[in-house]
Amino acid sequence: MSNKAMSWAIEVRGLPINTKAILMLLADCHNGSTGQCNPSMDWLEERSGLGERALQNHMKALEAAGLIEREYQYHGRGRGSSVGQFHLKIGITGAVLGPQKNAPAKECARKNMSMDPQNGAVPYKEEPEGTGKSKVDFSIFEEAWKLYQSCSLKASGQTKKKARDQWGRSVRKADPQEILKAIRLAVEARRAPKDFIPPLPDMFRWLKDERYADVLREAKPRIVETSIEDWKTAARNYVDSCGNTWPAYLGDPPHYSTCRAPDEILNRIRRLLADDPAAPKIPQRSAA
């Protein structure tokens, strides 16, 4: 979120409450470092509680007031267009003029202009930008996407772009490494399950519904009950898959310095993979 954009949105006067709410949602998605603002329409509908038509009407009102500008992406070959970017016209801090009841028609035209701040208004304050979580590490997403797609028990029609967009929103609320752990656990639970277990939905939906939180919550008791046999089984599967298989309930895999496996397990894995150049390197554990 851009502090500058949100402060500006709060100060804008004269908008209907729902229209202003949309402006504040756009400000919440504004990146102060890059100036980009590209929330999906699905996200705006979900957060505002408005339908598509109502949302479009409020967008038109904001555009007519000179507060935003929509930049469209044209898909070609008769596939229409969609909003690819919103440009916020930060700087209008006074009232926005709109149609007045009983006013002459010529005075009802909406004017795009900046007005002097009203008396008593809080002076506009520039906020330092680029200090928030404006950048998303999509390298972790790539690992998460690959792991999610490795599950044989999942819904068809997985959409990477939608999942990537939702990932950017999800990591604002949750640690990306924790989400990755939850995906490992969800995938592992679907490898030859003993009982019925539902397939994983579209990754976009799984992230949007915050199912990673449920998975991590359910996994906590299993971590306490871990036995040495669990570690040995996990180590065998890890070696057999050249480092691609590791149950999420055991935490980070051996090639992470934060792996909780006993020293004897790590030493065994390190020894068995020593001659395989394609295998991940198992870091030495520092002495306490």
PDB file of C-alpha atoms in Angstrom:
ATOM      1  CA  MET A   1       0.000   0.000   0.000  1.00  0.00           C
ATOM      2  CA  SER A   2       1.148   3.531  -0.756  1.00  0.00           C
ATOM      3  CA  ASN A   3       0.819   5.885   2.214  1.00  0.00           C
ATOM      4  CA  LYS A   4       0.753   8.811  -0.175  1.00  0.00           C
ATOM      5  CA  ALA A   5      -2.089   7.380  -2.264  1.00  0.00           C
ATOM      6  CA  MET A   6      -4.167   6.376   0.762  1.00  0.00           C
ATOM      7  CA  SER A   7      -3.756   9.782   2.423  1.00  0.00           C
ATOM      8  CA  TRP A   8      -4.873  11.409  -0.802  1.00  0.00           C
ATOM      9  CA  ALA A   9      -7.897   9.118  -1.187  1.00  0.00           C
ATOM     10  CA  ILE A  10      -9.024   9.874   2.359  1.00  0.00           C
ATOM     11  CA  GLU A  11      -8.825  13.626   1.725  1.00  0.00           C
ATOM     12  CA  VAL A  12     -10.930  13.580  -1.467  1.00  0.00           C
ATOM     13  CA  ARG A  13     -14.337  15.101  -0.696  1.00  0.00           C
ATOM     14  CA  GLY A  14     -17.757  15.035  -2.296  1.00  0.00           C
ATOM     15  CA  LEU A  15     -17.913  11.400  -3.392  1.00  0.00           C
ATOM     16  CA  PRO A  16     -20.748   8.964  -2.600  1.00  0.00           C
ATOM     17  CA  ILE A  17     -19.639   6.541   0.086  1.00  0.00           C
ATOM     18  CA  ASN A  18     -19.383   3.492  -2.212  1.00  0.00           C
ATOM     19  CA  THR A  19     -17.488   5.431  -4.863  1.00  0.00           C
ATOM     20  CA  LYS A  20     -15.013   6.640  -2.258  1.00  0.00           C
ATOM     21  CA  ALA A  21     -14.650   3.090  -0.948  1.00  0.00           C
ATOM     22  CA  ILE A  22     -13.570   1.973  -4.425  1.00  0.00           C
ATOM     23  CA  LEU A  23     -11.065   4.828  -4.602  1.00  0.00           C
ATOM     24  CA  MET A  24      -9.596   3.747  -1.261  1.00  0.00           C
ATOM     25  CA  LEU A  25      -9.347   0.132  -2.435  1.00  0.00           C
ATOM     26  CA  LEU A  26      -7.403   1.313  -5.473  1.00  0.00           C
ATOM     27  CA  ALA A  27      -5.152   3.386  -3.215  1.00  0.00           C
ATOM     28  CA  ASP A  28      -4.576   0.280  -1.096  1.00  0.00           C
ATOM     29  CA  CYS A  29      -3.174  -1.469  -4.189  1.00  0.00           C
ATOM     30  CA  HIS A  30      -1.054   1.471  -5.349  1.00  0.00           C
ATOM     31  CA  ASN A  31       2.700   0.893  -5.359  1.00  0.00           C
ATOM     32  CA  GLY A  32       4.369   4.114  -4.304  1.00  0.00           C
ATOM     33  CA  SER A  33       7.744   3.057  -5.688  1.00  0.00           C
ATOM     34  CA  THR A  34       6.617   2.184  -9.205  1.00  0.00           C
ATOM     35  CA  GLY A  35       3.307   4.031  -9.496  1.00  0.00           C
ATOM     36  CA  GLN A  36       1.611   0.805 -10.571  1.00  0.00           C
ATOM     37  CA  CYS A  37      -1.929  -0.022  -9.513  1.00  0.00           C
ATOM     38  CA  ASN A  38      -3.322  -3.197 -11.040  1.00  0.00           C
ATOM     39  CA  PRO A  39      -5.803  -5.038  -8.817  1.00  0.00           C
ATOM     40  CA  SER A  40      -8.014  -7.576 -10.559  1.00  0.00           C
ATOM     41  CA  MET A  41     -11.717  -6.901 -10.968  1.00  0.00           C
ATOM     42  CA  ASP A  42     -12.421 -10.119  -9.049  1.00  0.00           C
ATOM     43  CA  TRP A  43     -10.480  -8.764  -6.078  1.00  0.00           C
ATOM     44  CA  LEU A  44     -12.280  -5.410  -6.209  1.00  0.00           C
ATOM     45  CA  GLU A  45     -15.667  -7.135  -6.378  1.00  0.00           C
ATOM     46  CA  GLU A  46     -14.788  -9.357  -3.438  1.00  0.00           C
ATOM     47  CA  ARG A  47     -13.474  -6.547  -1.230  1.00  0.00           C
ATOM     48  CA  SER A  48     -16.220  -4.059  -2.062  1.00  0.00           C
ATOM     49  CA  GLY A  49     -19.101  -6.528  -2.030  1.00  0.00           C
ATOM     50  CA  LEU A  50     -20.386  -4.981  -5.267  1.00  0.00           C
ATOM     51  CA  GLY A  51     -21.424  -6.677  -8.474  1.00  0.00           C
ATOM     52  CA  GLU A  52     -19.601  -6.150 -11.743  1.00  0.00           C
ATOM     53  CA  ARG A  53     -22.085  -3.612 -13.135  1.00  0.00           C
ATOM     54  CA  ALA A  54     -22.178  -1.520  -9.941  1.00  0.00           C
ATOM     55  CA  LEU A  55     -18.393  -1.592  -9.739  1.00  0.00           C
ATOM     56  CA  GLN A  56     -18.096  -0.394 -13.346  1.00  0.00           C
ATOM     57  CA  ASN A  57     -20.479   2.499 -12.597  1.00  0.00           C
ATOM     58  CA  HIS A  58     -18.316   3.649  -9.693  1.00  0.00           C
ATOM     59  CA  MET A  59     -15.201   3.355 -11.877  1.00  0.00           C
ATOM     60  CA  LYS A  60     -16.843   5.556 -14.495  1.00  0.00           C
ATOM     61  CA  ALA A  61     -17.721   8.110 -11.810  1.00  0.00           C
ATOM     62  CA  LEU A  62     -14.117   8.213 -10.569  1.00  0.00           C
ATOM     63  CA  GLU A  63     -12.839   8.545 -14.127  1.00  0.00           C
ATOM     64  CA  ALA A  64     -15.346  11.306 -14.923  1.00  0.00           C
ATOM     65  CA  ALA A  65     -14.211  13.146 -11.794  1.00  0.00           C
ATOM     66  CA  GLY A  66     -10.622  13.052 -13.020  1.00  0.00           C
ATOM     67  CA  LEU A  67      -9.470  10.964 -10.061  1.00  0.00           C
ATOM     68  CA  ILE A  68      -8.411   7.868 -11.997  1.00  0.00           C
ATOM     69  CA  GLU A  69      -7.574   6.834 -15.520  1.00  0.00           C
ATOM     70  CA  ARG A  70      -8.016   3.292 -16.789  1.00  0.00           C
ATOM     71  CA  GLU A  71      -5.427   1.842 -19.138  1.00  0.00           C
ATOM     72  CA  TYR A  72      -6.768  -1.020 -21.214  1.00  0.00           C
ATOM     73  CA  GLN A  73      -5.081  -4.122 -22.575  1.00  0.00           C
ATOM     74  CA  TYR A  74      -6.401  -5.198 -25.967  1.00  0.00           C
ATOM     75  CA  HIS A  75      -6.283  -8.955 -26.494  1.00  0.00           C
ATOM     76  CA  GLY A  76      -6.780  -8.955 -30.264  1.00  0.00           C
ATOM     77  CA  ARG A  77      -8.672 -11.289 -32.592  1.00  0.00           C
ATOM     78  CA  GLY A  78     -12.065 -10.232 -31.302  1.00  0.00           C
ATOM     79  CA  ARG A  79     -11.286 -11.137 -27.687  1.00  0.00           C
ATOM     80  CA  GLY A  80     -12.032  -7.646 -26.419  1.00  0.00           C
ATOM     81  CA  SER A  81     -10.093  -5.755 -23.785  1.00  0.00           C
ATOM     82  CA  SER A  82      -9.632  -5.564 -20.037  1.00  0.00           C
ATOM     83  CA  VAL A  83      -8.279  -3.036 -17.572  1.00  0.00           C
ATOM     84  CA  GLY A  84      -4.565  -3.640 -17.235  1.00  0.00           C
ATOM     85  CA  GLN A  85      -3.649  -0.676 -15.066  1.00  0.00           C
ATOM     86  CA  PHE A  86      -5.212   2.097 -13.040  1.00  0.00           C
ATOM     87  CA  HIS A  87      -3.541   5.498 -12.879  1.00  0.00           C
ATOM     88  CA  LEU A  88      -4.423   7.463  -9.756  1.00  0.00           C
ATOM     89  CA  LYS A  89      -4.464  11.241 -10.239  1.00  0.00           C
ATOM     90  CA  ILE A  90      -2.896  11.936  -6.871  1.00  0.00           C
ATOM     91  CA  GLY A  91      -3.023  15.624  -6.018  1.00  0.00           C
ATOM     92  CA  ILE A  92      -6.733  16.524  -6.025  1.00  0.00           C
ATOM     93  CA  THR A  93      -7.292  17.154  -2.330  1.00  0.00           C
ATOM     94  CA  GLY A  94     -10.397  19.352  -2.329  1.00  0.00           C
ATOM     95  CA  ALA A  95     -14.049  18.740  -3.108  1.00  0.00           C
ATOM     96  CA  VAL A  96     -15.028  17.029  -6.332  1.00  0.00           C
ATOM     97  CA  LEU A  97     -17.873  18.898  -8.010  1.00  0.00           C
ATOM     98  CA  GLY A  98     -20.876  16.834  -9.000  1.00  0.00           C
ATOM     99  CA  PRO A  99     -24.493  17.421 -10.124  1.00  0.00           C
ATOM    100  CA  GLN A 100     -26.582  19.368  -7.624  1.00  0.00           C
ATOM    101  CA  LYS A 101     -30.331  19.104  -7.132  1.00  0.00           C
ATOM    102  CA  ASN A 102     -32.316  21.986  -8.618  1.00  0.00           C
ATOM    103  CA  ALA A 103     -29.243  23.335 -10.366  1.00  0.00           C
ATOM    104  CA  PRO A 104     -29.284  24.561 -13.979  1.00  0.00           C
ATOM    105  CA  ALA A 105     -28.261  21.861 -16.431  1.00  0.00           C
ATOM    106  CA  LYS A 106     -25.167  23.748 -17.538  1.00  0.00           C
ATOM    107  CA  GLU A 107     -23.902  23.745 -13.938  1.00  0.00           C
ATOM    108  CA  CYS A 108     -24.371  20.002 -13.520  1.00  0.00           C
ATOM    109  CA  ALA A 109     -21.455  18.997 -15.723  1.00  0.00           C
ATOM    110  CA  ARG A 110     -18.743  17.347 -13.692  1.00  0.00           C
ATOM    111  CA  LYS A 111     -15.513  19.301 -13.823  1.00  0.00           C
ATOM    112  CA  ASN A 112     -12.086  17.750 -13.520  1.00  0.00           C
ATOM    113  CA  MET A 113     -10.200  20.264 -11.477  1.00  0.00           C
ATOM    114  CA  SER A 114      -8.284  20.665  -8.266  1.00  0.00           C
ATOM    115  CA  MET A 115      -9.935  22.803  -5.604  1.00  0.00           C
ATOM    116  CA  ASP A 116      -8.210  24.610  -2.806  1.00  0.00           C
ATOM    117  CA  PRO A 117      -8.358  22.596   0.413  1.00  0.00           C
ATOM    118  CA  GLN A 118     -11.275  23.518   2.647  1.00  0.00           C
ATOM    119  CA  ASN A 119     -10.558  25.612   5.690  1.00  0.00           C
ATOM    120  CA  GLY A 120      -9.567  23.467   8.600  1.00  0.00           C
ATOM    121  CA  ALA A 121      -8.467  20.562   6.450  1.00  0.00           C
ATOM    122  CA  VAL A 122      -5.346  18.706   7.496  1.00  0.00           C
ATOM    123  CA  PRO A 123      -2.429  19.816   5.274  1.00  0.00           C
ATOM    124  CA  TYR A 124      -1.415  17.189   2.756  1.00  0.00           C
ATOM    125  CA  LYS A 125       1.713  15.435   3.926  1.00  0.00           C
ATOM    126  CA  GLU A 126       4.123  13.640   1.639  1.00  0.00           C
ATOM    127  CA  GLU A 127       4.913  10.170   2.930  1.00  0.00           C
ATOM    128  CA  PRO A 128       8.136   8.312   2.163  1.00  0.00           C
ATOM    129  CA  GLU A 129       7.450   5.632  -0.421  1.00  0.00           C
ATOM    130  CA  GLY A 130       9.019   2.265  -1.000  1.00  0.00           C
ATOM    131  CA  THR A 131       9.265   1.325   2.678  1.00  0.00           C
ATOM    132  CA  GLY A 132       6.338  -1.101   2.734  1.00  0.00           C
ATOM    133  CA  LYS A 133       5.985  -4.631   1.357  1.00  0.00           C
ATOM    134  CA  SER A 134       5.584  -3.434  -2.191  1.00  0.00           C
ATOM    135  CA  LYS A 135       7.819  -6.086  -3.754  1.00  0.00           C
ATOM    136  CA  VAL A 136       6.816  -9.716  -3.960  1.00  0.00           C
ATOM    137  CA  ASP A 137       9.410 -12.477  -4.284  1.00  0.00           C
ATOM    138  CA  PHE A 138       7.907 -14.391  -7.196  1.00  0.00           C
ATOM    139  CA  SER A 139      10.827 -16.835  -7.206  1.00  0.00           C
ATOM    140  CA  ILE A 140       9.111 -18.499  -4.246  1.00  0.00           C
ATOM    141  CA  PHE A 141       5.871 -18.522  -6.213  1.00  0.00           C
ATOM    142  CA  GLU A 142       7.570 -20.394  -9.056  1.00  0.00           C
ATOM    143  CA  GLU A 143       8.688 -23.061  -6.600  1.00  0.00           C
ATOM    144  CA  ALA A 144       5.195 -23.164  -5.074  1.00  0.00           C
ATOM    145  CA  TRP A 145       3.519 -23.431  -8.484  1.00  0.00           C
ATOM    146  CA  LYS A 146       5.792 -26.289  -9.568  1.00  0.00           C
ATOM    147  CA  LEU A 147       5.160 -28.146  -6.314  1.00  0.00           C
ATOM    148  CA  TYR A 148       1.387 -27.619  -6.509  1.00  0.00           C
ATOM    149  CA  GLN A 149       1.279 -28.882 -10.094  1.00  0.00           C
ATOM    150  CA  SER A 150       3.261 -31.988  -9.121  1.00  0.00           C
ATOM    151  CA  CYS A 151       0.206 -33.244  -7.228  1.00  0.00           C
ATOM    152  CA  SER A 152      -1.636 -35.873  -9.272  1.00  0.00           C
ATOM    153  CA  LEU A 153      -4.832 -35.393  -7.275  1.00  0.00           C
ATOM    154  CA  LYS A 154      -5.882 -31.871  -8.249  1.00  0.00           C
ATOM    155  CA  ALA A 155      -8.544 -30.093 -10.271  1.00  0.00           C
ATOM    156  CA  SER A 156      -7.951 -29.611 -13.983  1.00  0.00           C
ATOM    157  CA  GLY A 157      -7.743 -26.204 -15.626  1.00  0.00           C
ATOM    158  CA  GLN A 158      -5.084 -24.704 -13.361  1.00  0.00           C
ATOM    159  CA  THR A 159      -4.424 -21.065 -14.334  1.00  0.00           C
ATOM    160  CA  LYS A 160      -0.926 -19.821 -13.542  1.00  0.00           C
ATOM    161  CA  LYS A 161      -1.630 -16.115 -14.139  1.00  0.00           C
ATOM    162  CA  LYS A 162      -4.584 -16.042 -11.733  1.00  0.00           C
ATOM    163  CA  ALA A 163      -2.593 -18.016  -9.172  1.00  0.00           C
ATOM    164  CA  ARG A 164       0.360 -15.633  -9.518  1.00  0.00           C
ATOM    165  CA  ASP A 165      -1.860 -12.573  -9.043  1.00  0.00           C
ATOM    166  CA  GLN A 166      -3.466 -14.118  -5.970  1.00  0.00           C
ATOM    167  CA  TRP A 167      -0.041 -15.061  -4.593  1.00  0.00           C
ATOM    168  CA  GLY A 168       0.903 -11.375  -4.646  1.00  0.00           C
ATOM    169  CA  ARG A 169      -2.148 -10.610  -2.509  1.00  0.00           C
ATOM    170  CA  SER A 170      -1.801 -13.609  -0.184  1.00  0.00           C
ATOM    171  CA  VAL A 171       1.788 -12.860   0.832  1.00  0.00           C
ATOM    172  CA  ARG A 172       0.633  -9.507   2.184  1.00  0.00           C
ATOM    173  CA  LYS A 173      -1.100 -11.452   4.933  1.00  0.00           C
ATOM    174  CA  ALA A 174       1.024 -14.579   5.307  1.00  0.00           C
ATOM    175  CA  ASP A 175       4.700 -15.557   5.181  1.00  0.00           C
ATOM    176  CA  PRO A 176       5.440 -16.969   1.699  1.00  0.00           C
ATOM    177  CA  GLN A 177       7.600 -19.692   3.246  1.00  0.00           C
ATOM    178  CA  GLU A 178       4.665 -20.736   5.437  1.00  0.00           C
ATOM    179  CA  ILE A 179       2.411 -20.921   2.380  1.00  0.00           C
ATOM    180  CA  LEU A 180       5.064 -23.041   0.661  1.00  0.00           C
ATOM    181  CA  LYS A 181       5.146 -25.369   3.680  1.00  0.00           C
ATOM    182  CA  ALA A 182       1.372 -25.725   3.520  1.00  0.00           C
ATOM    183  CA  ILE A 183       1.550 -26.643  -0.167  1.00  0.00           C
ATOM    184  CA  ARG A 184       4.175 -29.308   0.588  1.00  0.00           C
ATOM    185  CA  LEU A 185       1.904 -30.782   3.243  1.00  0.00           C
ATOM    186  CA  ALA A 186      -1.189 -30.664   1.021  1.00  0.00           C
ATOM    187  CA  VAL A 187       0.642 -32.381  -1.838  1.00  0.00           C
ATOM    188  CA  GLU A 188       2.224 -34.985   0.438  1.00  0.00           C
ATOM    189  CA  ALA A 189      -1.178 -35.853   1.930  1.00  0.00           C
ATOM    190  CA  ARG A 190      -2.384 -36.797  -1.556  1.00  0.00           C
ATOM    191  CA  ARG A 191       0.404 -39.257  -2.325  1.00  0.00           C
ATOM    192  CA  ALA A 192      -1.346 -42.662  -2.107  1.00  0.00           C
ATOM    193  CA  PRO A 193      -3.841 -41.553   0.584  1.00  0.00           C
ATOM    194  CA  LYS A 194      -5.273 -44.312   2.805  1.00  0.00           C
ATOM    195  CA  ASP A 195      -8.647 -42.591   3.151  1.00  0.00           C
ATOM    196  CA  PHE A 196     -10.729 -40.362   0.905  1.00  0.00           C
ATOM    197  CA  ILE A 197      -9.247 -36.907   0.469  1.00  0.00           C
ATOM    198  CA  PRO A 198     -10.610 -34.252  -1.900  1.00  0.00           C
ATOM    199  CA  PRO A 199      -8.462 -33.112  -4.834  1.00  0.00           C
ATOM    200  CA  LEU A 200      -6.680 -29.800  -4.608  1.00  0.00           C
ATOM    201  CA  PRO A 201      -8.719 -27.016  -6.235  1.00  0.00           C
ATOM    202  CA  ASP A 202      -7.344 -24.421  -8.627  1.00  0.00           C
ATOM    203  CA  MET A 203      -4.311 -22.909  -6.890  1.00  0.00           C
ATOM    204  CA  PHE A 204      -5.890 -19.453  -7.237  1.00  0.00           C
ATOM    205  CA  ARG A 205      -8.918 -20.624  -5.239  1.00  0.00           C
ATOM    206  CA  TRP A 206      -6.756 -22.460  -2.689  1.00  0.00           C
ATOM    207  CA  LEU A 207      -4.805 -19.269  -1.999  1.00  0.00           C
ATOM    208  CA  LYS A 208      -7.834 -16.979  -2.070  1.00  0.00           C
ATOM    209  CA  ASP A 209      -9.685 -19.118   0.486  1.00  0.00           C
ATOM    210  CA  GLU A 210      -6.565 -19.134   2.719  1.00  0.00           C
ATOM    211  CA  ARG A 211      -6.600 -22.915   2.898  1.00  0.00           C
ATOM    212  CA  TYR A 212      -2.893 -22.842   3.721  1.00  0.00           C
ATOM    213  CA  ALA A 213      -3.850 -21.626   7.203  1.00  0.00           C
ATOM    214  CA  ASP A 214      -6.107 -24.656   7.711  1.00  0.00           C
ATOM    215  CA  VAL A 215      -3.398 -27.033   6.503  1.00  0.00           C
ATOM    216  CA  LEU A 216      -0.783 -25.572   8.844  1.00  0.00           C
ATOM    217  CA  ARG A 217      -3.203 -25.621  11.765  1.00  0.00           C
ATOM    218  CA  GLU A 218      -3.974 -29.307  11.218  1.00  0.00           C
ATOM    219  CA  ALA A 219      -0.282 -30.150  10.838  1.00  0.00           C
ATOM    220  CA  LYS A 220       0.841 -28.885  14.243  1.00  0.00           C
ATOM    221  CA  PRO A 221      -0.065 -32.008  16.255  1.00  0.00           C
ATOM    222  CA  ARG A 222       1.757 -34.228  13.748  1.00  0.00           C
ATOM    223  CA  ILE A 223       5.008 -32.331  14.289  1.00  0.00           C
ATOM    224  CA  VAL A 224       4.916 -33.166  18.010  1.00  0.00           C
ATOM    225  CA  GLU A 225       4.313 -36.872  17.311  1.00  0.00           C
ATOM    226  CA  THR A 226       7.240 -37.267  14.882  1.00  0.00           C
ATOM    227  CA  SER A 227       9.346 -40.382  15.501  1.00  0.00           C
ATOM    228  CA  ILE A 228      12.796 -41.383  14.268  1.00  0.00           C
ATOM    229  CA  GLU A 229      11.095 -43.803  11.854  1.00  0.00           C
ATOM    230  CA  ASP A 230       9.264 -40.851  10.279  1.00  0.00           C
ATOM    231  CA  TRP A 231      12.614 -39.143   9.698  1.00  0.00           C
ATOM    232  CA  LYS A 232      14.156 -42.306   8.222  1.00  0.00           C
ATOM    233  CA  THR A 233      11.246 -42.832   5.827  1.00  0.00           C
ATOM    234  CA  ALA A 234      11.374 -39.202   4.751  1.00  0.00           C
ATOM    235  CA  ALA A 235      15.145 -39.464   4.227  1.00  0.00           C
ATOM    236  CA  ARG A 236      14.780 -42.536   1.976  1.00  0.00           C
ATOM    237  CA  ASN A 237      12.147 -40.812  -0.169  1.00  0.00           C
ATOM    238  CA  TYR A 238      14.254 -37.648  -0.294  1.00  0.00           C
ATOM    239  CA  VAL A 239      17.309 -39.551  -1.556  1.00  0.00           C
ATOM    240  CA  ASP A 240      15.280 -41.633  -4.032  1.00  0.00           C
ATOM    241  CA  SER A 241      13.732 -38.479  -5.536  1.00  0.00           C
ATOM    242  CA  CYS A 242      17.064 -36.614  -5.605  1.00  0.00           C
ATOM    243  CA  GLY A 243      15.770 -34.002  -3.176  1.00  0.00           C
ATOM    244  CA  ASN A 244      12.325 -33.438  -4.691  1.00  0.00           C
ATOM    245  CA  THR A 245      10.211 -35.184  -2.050  1.00  0.00           C
ATOM    246  CA  TRP A 246       9.940 -34.163   1.582  1.00  0.00           C
ATOM    247  CA  PRO A 247       6.806 -34.258   3.788  1.00  0.00           C
ATOM    248  CA  ALA A 248       5.746 -30.757   4.760  1.00  0.00           C
ATOM    249  CA  TYR A 249       4.765 -31.757   8.304  1.00  0.00           C
ATOM    250  CA  LEU A 250       8.471 -32.327   9.026  1.00  0.00           C
ATOM    251  CA  GLY A 251       9.217 -28.696   8.247  1.00  0.00           C
ATOM    252  CA  ASP A 252      11.891 -27.447   5.877  1.00  0.00           C
ATOM    253  CA  PRO A 253      13.705 -30.044   3.710  1.00  0.00           C
ATOM    254  CA  PRO A 254      17.356 -31.033   4.308  1.00  0.00           C
ATOM    255  CA  HIS A 255      18.804 -28.534   1.808  1.00  0.00           C
ATOM    256  CA  TYR A 256      17.471 -25.705   4.014  1.00  0.00           C
ATOM    257  CA  SER A 257      19.639 -24.576   6.917  1.00  0.00           C
ATOM    258  CA  THR A 258      16.479 -24.493   9.058  1.00  0.00           C
ATOM    259  CA  CYS A 259      15.750 -28.221   8.602  1.00  0.00           C
ATOM    260  CA  ARG A 260      14.853 -29.839  11.942  1.00  0.00           C
ATOM    261  CA  ALA A 261      16.000 -33.356  11.053  1.00  0.00           C
ATOM    262  CA  PRO A 262      18.331 -35.076  13.551  1.00  0.00           C
ATOM    263  CA  ASP A 263      22.057 -34.898  12.763  1.00  0.00           C
ATOM    264  CA  GLU A 264      22.246 -38.632  12.020  1.00  0.00           C
ATOM    265  CA  ILE A 265      19.525 -38.265   9.371  1.00  0.00           C
ATOM    266  CA  LEU A 266      21.223 -35.289   7.721  1.00  0.00           C
ATOM    267  CA  ASN A 267      24.597 -37.058   7.738  1.00  0.00           C
ATOM    268  CA  ARG A 268      23.043 -40.125   6.099  1.00  0.00           C
ATOM    269  CA  ILE A 269      21.393 -38.039   3.380  1.00  0.00           C
ATOM    270  CA  ARG A 270      24.580 -36.075   2.811  1.00  0.00           C
ATOM    271  CA  ARG A 271      26.585 -39.290   2.418  1.00  0.00           C
ATOM    272  CA  LEU A 272      24.121 -40.951   0.022  1.00  0.00           C
ATOM    273  CA  LEU A 273      23.886 -37.893  -2.237  1.00  0.00           C
ATOM    274  CA  ALA A 274      27.579 -37.013  -2.169  1.00  0.00           C
ATOM    275  CA  ASP A 275      28.322 -38.458  -5.619  1.00  0.00           C
ATOM    276  CA  ASP A 276      25.239 -37.068  -7.355  1.00  0.00           C
ATOM    277  CA  PRO A 277      26.055 -33.694  -8.996  1.00  0.00           C
ATOM    278  CA  ALA A 278      22.355 -32.987  -9.584  1.00  0.00           C
ATOM    279  CA  ALA A 279      21.417 -33.445  -5.938  1.00  0.00           C
ATOM    280  CA  PRO A 280      20.894 -30.414  -3.683  1.00  0.00           C
ATOM    281  CA  LYS A 281      23.684 -29.582  -1.268  1.00  0.00           C
ATOM    282  CA  ILE A 282      22.977 -30.304   2.387  1.00  0.00           C
ATOM    283  CA  PRO A 283      24.466 -27.479   4.494  1.00  0.00           C
ATOM    284  CA  GLN A 284      26.549 -28.297   7.540  1.00  0.00           C
ATOM    285  CA  ARG A 285      24.864 -27.492  10.818  1.00  0.00           C
ATOM    286  CA  SER A 286      26.800 -24.927  12.817  1.00  0.00           C
ATOM    287  CA  ALA A 287      28.014 -26.023  16.224  1.00  0.00           C
ATOM    288  CA  ALA A 288      25.967 -24.739  19.147  1.00  0.00           C
TER     289      ALA A 288
END
